[in-house]
Coordinates of C-alpha atoms in Angstrom, one line a residue:
M1 CA -2.3 11.5 -19.3
S2 CA -4.1 9.0 -18.2
K3 CA -4.1 5.7 -20.0
I4 CA -6.8 3.0 -18.1
W5 CA -7.9 6.0 -15.0
K6 CA -11.0 7.9 -16.3
K7 CA -13.6 9.9 -13.9
R8 CA -17.2 7.9 -14.7
S9 CA -20.4 8.8 -13.5
Q10 CA -22.5 6.8 -10.4
E11 CA -24.5 5.8 -13.0
E12 CA -21.7 4.6 -15.1
I13 CA -20.3 3.0 -12.2
K14 CA -23.3 1.6 -10.9
S15 CA -24.1 0.0 -14.7
V16 CA -20.0 -1.6 -15.0
V17 CA -20.7 -3.5 -11.4
F18 CA -23.8 -4.9 -11.6
K19 CA -22.9 -5.9 -15.4
A20 CA -20.0 -7.8 -13.8
L21 CA -21.9 -9.7 -10.9
E22 CA -24.6 -10.7 -14.1
D23 CA -21.5 -12.0 -16.0
N24 CA -20.6 -13.7 -12.2
V25 CA -22.1 -17.1 -11.1
N26 CA -25.4 -16.4 -9.1
F27 CA -25.8 -19.1 -6.6
S28 CA -30.1 -18.7 -6.2
E29 CA -30.6 -18.8 -10.0
Q30 CA -28.2 -21.2 -11.0
N31 CA -27.5 -25.0 -10.0
I32 CA -23.9 -24.7 -8.5
L33 CA -23.3 -27.8 -6.9
G34 CA -19.4 -27.7 -6.5
I35 CA -17.7 -25.4 -4.7
P36 CA -17.9 -24.2 -1.2
A37 CA -19.6 -20.6 -1.7
S38 CA -22.7 -19.0 -1.3
Y39 CA -24.3 -15.7 -1.4
L40 CA -24.3 -13.8 2.1
D41 CA -26.9 -15.7 4.8
D42 CA -30.2 -14.4 4.3
K43 CA -31.3 -14.9 7.8
V44 CA -29.4 -12.7 8.3
F45 CA -28.3 -9.7 6.4
N46 CA -31.5 -8.6 4.3
Q47 CA -31.0 -9.2 0.4
D48 CA -34.5 -7.5 -0.4
A49 CA -34.0 -4.3 1.1
S50 CA -34.9 -1.2 -1.5
F51 CA -31.6 0.6 -1.5
V52 CA -29.6 -2.8 -2.7
K53 CA -30.3 -2.5 -6.5
D54 CA -29.0 1.3 -5.8
A55 CA -26.1 0.5 -4.3
P56 CA -23.1 -1.7 -6.2
F57 CA -20.7 -2.0 -3.6
I58 CA -23.1 -3.7 -0.8
S59 CA -24.7 -6.0 -4.0
T60 CA -21.3 -7.2 -4.6
L61 CA -21.0 -8.0 -0.8
I62 CA -23.9 -10.1 -0.6
Q63 CA -23.1 -12.0 -4.2
N64 CA -19.9 -12.6 -2.1
P65 CA -17.5 -13.2 -5.0
N66 CA -14.4 -15.0 -4.1
H67 CA -11.5 -13.5 -6.0
I68 CA -8.9 -16.0 -4.9
G69 CA -5.6 -16.6 -7.1
C70 CA -4.5 -13.5 -9.6
H71 CA -6.2 -12.3 -12.1
T72 CA -3.6 -10.7 -13.7
L73 CA -1.9 -14.0 -15.5
G74 CA -5.0 -15.0 -17.7
S75 CA -6.7 -17.9 -16.1
S76 CA -8.8 -17.3 -13.1
E77 CA -11.5 -19.2 -11.0
S78 CA -14.4 -18.6 -14.0
F79 CA -17.3 -18.6 -11.9
F80 CA -16.5 -14.7 -10.8
K81 CA -15.1 -13.8 -14.1
G82 CA -17.3 -10.8 -14.1
T83 CA -15.9 -8.9 -11.1
Q84 CA -12.2 -10.4 -12.0
Q85 CA -12.4 -8.2 -14.9
I86 CA -12.8 -5.3 -12.5
E87 CA -10.2 -6.0 -9.9
K88 CA -8.0 -6.8 -13.6
E89 CA -9.1 -2.6 -14.5
L90 CA -7.9 -1.7 -11.3
I91 CA -4.4 -3.0 -11.0
A92 CA -4.0 -1.6 -14.4
I93 CA -5.3 2.0 -13.5
C94 CA -2.8 1.3 -9.8
G95 CA 0.1 0.0 -12.4
T96 CA -0.3 2.0 -15.6
D97 CA -1.7 5.3 -14.4
I98 CA -0.2 5.7 -10.9
L99 CA 3.0 3.9 -11.1
K100 CA 3.9 4.9 -14.8
G101 CA 4.3 0.9 -15.7
K102 CA 4.1 -0.1 -19.4
T103 CA 0.2 -1.6 -19.9
G104 CA 0.0 -5.3 -19.3
N105 CA 3.6 -5.9 -18.0
Y106 CA 3.0 -6.3 -14.3
D107 CA 0.7 -8.8 -12.1
G108 CA -0.8 -8.3 -8.6
Y109 CA -4.0 -8.1 -6.4
V110 CA -5.9 -6.8 -3.9
A111 CA -4.7 -8.1 -0.8
S112 CA -6.0 -7.9 3.1
G113 CA -3.3 -5.0 3.4
G114 CA 0.4 -3.6 2.8
T115 CA 1.1 -5.8 5.7
E116 CA 0.7 -8.9 3.7
A117 CA 1.5 -7.4 0.2
N118 CA 4.7 -6.4 1.8
I119 CA 5.3 -10.2 2.7
Q120 CA 4.0 -11.1 -0.8
A121 CA 6.5 -9.9 -2.4
M122 CA 9.3 -10.8 0.3
W123 CA 8.2 -14.2 -0.2
I124 CA 8.2 -14.5 -4.0
Y125 CA 12.1 -12.8 -3.7
R126 CA 13.2 -15.5 -1.3
N127 CA 11.9 -18.3 -3.4
F128 CA 13.7 -16.8 -7.2
F129 CA 17.1 -16.4 -5.0
M130 CA 16.2 -20.1 -3.7
Q131 CA 15.2 -21.5 -7.3
E132 CA 17.3 -19.1 -9.9
R133 CA 20.8 -18.5 -7.7
G134 CA 20.4 -21.5 -6.1
A135 CA 21.0 -20.0 -2.6
S136 CA 20.7 -21.4 1.1
R137 CA 18.5 -19.1 3.1
E138 CA 21.4 -18.2 5.2
E139 CA 22.5 -16.4 2.5
I140 CA 19.9 -13.7 1.6
A141 CA 19.0 -10.8 4.2
I142 CA 16.1 -8.4 4.2
I143 CA 17.5 -4.7 3.9
A144 CA 15.6 -1.9 5.3
S145 CA 16.1 1.5 6.7
A146 CA 15.2 1.8 10.3
D147 CA 12.2 3.5 10.1
T148 CA 11.1 1.0 8.1
H149 CA 6.6 -0.7 8.8
Y150 CA 7.0 -3.9 11.4
S151 CA 5.6 -6.2 8.8
V152 CA 9.4 -6.5 7.7
D153 CA 10.4 -8.1 11.4
K154 CA 7.1 -10.3 10.5
V155 CA 8.6 -11.3 7.4
G156 CA 12.0 -11.9 9.1
N157 CA 9.8 -14.0 11.5
L158 CA 8.1 -16.0 9.5
L159 CA 10.3 -16.8 5.8
A160 CA 13.4 -17.2 9.0
L161 CA 15.3 -14.9 7.1
T162 CA 17.8 -12.2 8.5
V163 CA 17.1 -8.5 8.7
K164 CA 19.1 -6.0 8.6
K165 CA 18.6 -2.2 9.4
T166 CA 20.2 0.9 8.4
P167 CA 20.3 4.0 10.8
V168 CA 18.6 7.4 9.3
N169 CA 19.4 10.6 9.7
E170 CA 17.6 13.3 11.5
N171 CA 16.0 14.3 8.1
R172 CA 14.4 10.7 8.4
Q173 CA 16.8 9.5 5.4
I174 CA 19.5 6.8 5.4
E175 CA 22.8 7.7 4.0
H176 CA 25.4 6.1 1.8
D177 CA 28.1 6.1 4.9
S178 CA 25.4 3.9 6.9
L179 CA 24.0 1.7 3.9
R180 CA 27.9 0.7 2.8
K181 CA 28.3 -0.1 6.4
T182 CA 25.5 -2.2 7.0
L183 CA 26.2 -4.2 3.7
K184 CA 29.4 -4.6 4.1
E185 CA 29.1 -6.2 7.4
A186 CA 26.2 -8.2 5.8
Q187 CA 28.7 -9.4 2.9
N188 CA 31.4 -10.1 5.8
E189 CA 28.2 -12.4 7.5
G190 CA 28.2 -14.3 4.7
F191 CA 25.3 -12.5 2.8
K192 CA 24.8 -12.5 -1.2
H193 CA 21.4 -11.7 -2.1
F194 CA 19.4 -9.2 -0.8
I195 CA 16.1 -8.4 -0.1
V196 CA 15.9 -4.3 -0.5
I197 CA 12.5 -2.6 1.1
S198 CA 12.6 1.2 0.3
N199 CA 9.5 3.4 2.0
M200 CA 7.1 5.4 -0.2
M201 CA 6.1 7.8 3.3
T202 CA 6.4 5.6 6.6
T203 CA 3.7 5.1 8.8
M204 CA 5.0 7.5 11.6
F205 CA 6.8 10.5 9.7
G206 CA 5.4 10.3 6.2
S207 CA 9.0 9.8 5.0
V208 CA 10.5 8.6 2.0
D209 CA 13.9 7.3 1.1
D210 CA 16.1 8.5 -1.4
I211 CA 15.9 5.2 -3.4
S212 CA 19.2 6.5 -5.4
V213 CA 20.8 5.8 -1.9
Y214 CA 20.2 2.5 -2.2
T215 CA 21.0 1.4 -5.8
D216 CA 24.3 3.8 -5.6
V217 CA 25.2 1.4 -2.7
L218 CA 23.7 -1.8 -4.3
T219 CA 25.4 -1.2 -7.6
E220 CA 28.5 -0.2 -6.1
L221 CA 29.0 -3.1 -4.0
D222 CA 28.0 -5.6 -6.6
C223 CA 25.2 -6.9 -5.2
D224 CA 22.5 -9.7 -5.7
F225 CA 19.4 -7.7 -5.4
K226 CA 15.5 -7.3 -5.4
L227 CA 14.3 -4.1 -4.7
H228 CA 10.8 -3.8 -3.4
V229 CA 9.0 -0.3 -2.8
D230 CA 6.4 -0.3 0.3
G231 CA 3.6 2.7 -0.4
A232 CA 1.3 0.8 1.7
Y233 CA 1.2 4.5 2.8
G234 CA 2.2 7.0 0.0
G235 CA 0.9 5.0 -3.2
F236 CA -2.4 6.7 -3.7
Y237 CA -1.0 10.0 -2.4
Y238 CA 3.2 10.5 -3.0
P239 CA 2.9 10.4 -6.8
F240 CA 0.6 12.8 -6.7
T241 CA 2.6 15.8 -4.9
N242 CA 5.8 14.5 -6.7
K243 CA 6.7 13.7 -10.2
N244 CA 9.8 12.1 -9.6
E245 CA 10.0 9.2 -11.7
D246 CA 12.9 7.5 -9.5
L247 CA 9.5 5.4 -7.4
T248 CA 7.3 4.3 -10.5
F249 CA 8.1 1.4 -12.8
Q250 CA 10.7 3.4 -15.1
N251 CA 13.1 2.9 -12.8
E252 CA 14.4 -0.8 -13.8
H253 CA 15.7 -0.9 -10.3
I254 CA 12.1 -1.4 -8.7
S255 CA 10.5 -4.8 -9.0
S256 CA 6.8 -4.3 -6.9
F257 CA 5.5 -2.1 -4.8
T258 CA 2.9 -2.3 -2.3
L259 CA -0.5 0.6 -1.9
D260 CA -2.8 0.3 0.5
A261 CA -6.7 1.2 0.0
H262 CA -7.7 1.5 2.7
K263 CA -5.8 4.6 4.0
M264 CA -5.6 7.4 1.7
A265 CA -8.1 6.2 -0.6
Q266 CA -10.4 5.6 2.3
A267 CA -11.8 2.3 1.6
P268 CA -12.8 -0.7 3.7
Y269 CA -10.3 -2.3 5.4
G270 CA -9.0 -5.8 3.1
T271 CA -7.7 -3.2 0.8
G272 CA -3.9 -3.4 0.1
I273 CA -2.9 -4.3 -3.1
F274 CA 0.5 -5.8 -4.7
I275 CA 2.4 -4.9 -8.5
I276 CA 4.9 -7.2 -9.4
R277 CA 6.9 -7.0 -12.8
K278 CA 5.6 -10.0 -15.1
G279 CA 7.7 -12.9 -14.6
M280 CA 8.6 -13.0 -11.3
I281 CA 4.6 -13.4 -9.3
H282 CA 5.1 -17.2 -10.9
F283 CA 8.2 -18.1 -7.8
A284 CA 4.8 -17.9 -5.0
N285 CA 3.0 -20.6 -7.4
T286 CA 1.4 -23.2 -4.7
R287 CA 0.6 -25.5 -8.1
E288 CA -0.6 -27.7 -4.8
A289 CA -3.8 -25.7 -5.6
S290 CA -4.7 -27.9 -8.6
Y291 CA -8.7 -27.6 -7.5
V292 CA -8.6 -23.9 -8.2
E293 CA -8.8 -22.6 -11.3
G294 CA -5.7 -21.1 -13.1
E295 CA -4.1 -22.0 -9.5
D296 CA -3.1 -19.4 -6.9
Y297 CA -0.1 -17.2 -6.4
T298 CA -1.3 -15.1 -3.7
L299 CA -0.3 -15.7 0.8
I300 CA -3.9 -14.9 1.3
G301 CA -5.9 -17.5 -0.9
S302 CA -9.5 -16.9 -1.1
R303 CA -10.6 -13.1 -1.0
S304 CA -13.4 -10.8 -1.6
G305 CA -14.0 -9.8 -4.7
A306 CA -16.2 -6.6 -3.0
N307 CA -12.8 -5.1 -1.7
A308 CA -11.4 -5.0 -5.5
V309 CA -14.7 -3.5 -6.4
A310 CA -14.7 -1.1 -3.6
V311 CA -11.8 0.4 -4.6
W312 CA -12.4 0.8 -8.3
M313 CA -15.7 2.9 -7.4
I314 CA -13.6 5.2 -5.2
L315 CA -10.5 6.0 -7.9
N316 CA -13.9 6.1 -11.1
K317 CA -15.7 8.0 -8.9
N318 CA -13.2 11.1 -8.3
G319 CA -10.9 10.2 -11.8
P320 CA -7.2 11.3 -12.1
Y321 CA -8.0 15.0 -11.9
G322 CA -10.4 14.7 -8.7
W323 CA -7.5 12.6 -7.0
H324 CA -5.2 15.5 -7.6
E325 CA -7.5 18.1 -6.1
K326 CA -8.3 16.4 -3.1
V327 CA -4.1 15.4 -2.2
F328 CA -3.9 19.3 -3.6
I329 CA -6.2 20.3 -0.5
L330 CA -4.3 17.9 1.8
Q331 CA -1.7 19.1 1.2
K332 CA -2.7 22.8 1.9
R333 CA -4.1 21.7 5.4
T334 CA -0.9 19.5 5.9
G335 CA 1.0 23.5 4.9
W336 CA -1.4 25.6 7.0
M337 CA -0.8 23.4 10.3
C338 CA 3.5 23.7 9.9
D339 CA 3.4 26.8 9.2
K340 CA 1.2 27.1 13.1
L341 CA 3.8 25.0 14.4
T342 CA 6.5 27.1 13.2
E343 CA 4.9 30.3 14.4
L344 CA 4.8 28.9 17.7
G345 CA 8.4 27.6 18.1
I346 CA 7.2 23.8 17.4
E347 CA 9.7 21.2 16.6
F348 CA 8.4 18.6 14.5
Y349 CA 9.4 16.7 11.1
R350 CA 7.7 16.9 7.7
H351 CA 8.3 15.5 4.4
E352 CA 7.1 18.0 1.9
H353 CA 5.3 15.8 -0.1
S354 CA 3.8 14.2 3.1
N355 CA 0.7 15.1 4.8
I356 CA 2.0 13.7 7.8
V357 CA 3.1 16.0 10.7
T358 CA 5.4 14.0 13.6
I359 CA 6.0 16.8 16.6
K360 CA 8.9 16.5 19.2
N361 CA 7.4 14.9 22.6
E362 CA 8.4 17.2 24.8
F363 CA 6.2 20.2 23.5
I364 CA 2.7 17.5 23.6
N365 CA 1.3 16.7 27.0
K366 CA -0.3 13.7 27.3
E367 CA -3.8 15.3 28.1
T368 CA -3.7 16.9 24.2
A369 CA -2.5 14.1 23.4
L370 CA -5.3 11.8 24.8
K371 CA -7.7 14.8 23.6
F372 CA -7.3 15.0 20.1
G373 CA -6.0 11.3 18.6
L374 CA -2.5 11.9 18.4
V375 CA -0.5 8.7 18.2
P376 CA 3.1 8.2 19.7
D377 CA 5.4 6.3 17.9
N378 CA 6.1 4.0 21.2
H379 CA 3.6 3.6 23.4
A380 CA 5.7 3.4 26.8
N381 CA 8.0 5.5 26.1
P382 CA 7.1 8.4 23.0
N383 CA 9.7 10.9 21.6
W384 CA 6.9 11.7 19.0
Y385 CA 3.3 12.4 18.2
K386 CA 2.1 12.2 14.7
I387 CA -1.0 13.7 12.8
V388 CA -2.1 12.9 9.9
I389 CA -4.1 15.0 8.0
M390 CA -7.1 13.0 6.2
E391 CA -10.1 13.8 4.5
H392 CA -12.3 14.7 7.9
V393 CA -8.6 16.6 9.3
T394 CA -10.1 19.6 8.5
I395 CA -7.9 23.2 9.2
E396 CA -11.4 23.7 11.6
K397 CA -10.2 20.9 13.4
L398 CA -6.5 21.6 13.3
S399 CA -7.0 24.6 14.5
L400 CA -8.4 23.4 17.7
L401 CA -5.5 21.6 18.2
V402 CA -3.3 24.8 17.8
D403 CA -5.2 26.3 20.3
D404 CA -4.7 23.9 23.0
I405 CA -1.1 23.4 22.6
K406 CA -0.8 27.2 22.8
S407 CA -3.3 26.8 26.4
H408 CA 0.1 24.6 27.8
M409 CA 2.4 26.7 26.8
S410 CA 4.6 28.5 29.4

């Protein structure tokens, strides 16, 4: 039963958003002189168009609220308190109703995307180990699977941290023995503290790490670790196809999550979501941002309040039951595609709770891949091509791909 998330009518959504905009500063009506912000340039962006009064997201874009900072902590820039409240409710929906955390027992914000959210997590944990454990940078390592998103490699470069990757088996899973080997090698090299990234649906395969493998081996080897779940793809999908509580805040080993609304939630780009347990985000506080009310705990700094409003609108328009139905339909379409590939004897990978189907390279020719926009794991030397069953990917469209594959089979 959802505690915060509910379905709202379009009129209710409009009422909430426009009331929030009224609570924000109005640059055209108030004499605001001290902040480097304004509404969108009205010489370029028509603010008198008749449809704007019925378009809450467009209206928010026009008023251009800056959501700098982390609003779940309390004090924030009071100029934009109205739309900040919407972002706080969005974080609460994700933290409580999707990720099963205790209400108010987490902090978070709408980031530029999953990459930023992953960087934010690892930045916080590096600082935690250095400040609370007295660790040197050379004693901290990032642990991830071979299928983990490349943002982990970016973080290693940015924070000057070593990344240790564990191979996966043919089912795209890490195994106890291989992880144990990776960790023991790291310990022998002098690493004592570990930032661990577990995947909730990988970008290429839609695979989901068995998080118990991480926690089993990490505790067995008495490792000091913080565990982050990268649900950039799966955060708005996997919790609705699998009730496994191992990938929620009910798992005491998990400290933070990445979700990405501009994937399965069909939100505008720039709507990644970062959520972390209370008492941790302050390790990313930039106290030098003293002119920012409430200070800044985020990597991105200034960011669009309209993006938070967009995601809130999408979730509230669907409601929790509508969201379950949406995911249910995508699961059925994915199952249909897998059945057709099986009938043709085509080898593919699909996690049972995922809507990504990844086909071995030898079954897809280049013309088919180009025609249907199939994405390879490596553009220079592909081994796999993936299909992502999104809202617009209907069975009618999938059947065209099936027919095309058939036509090229000898």
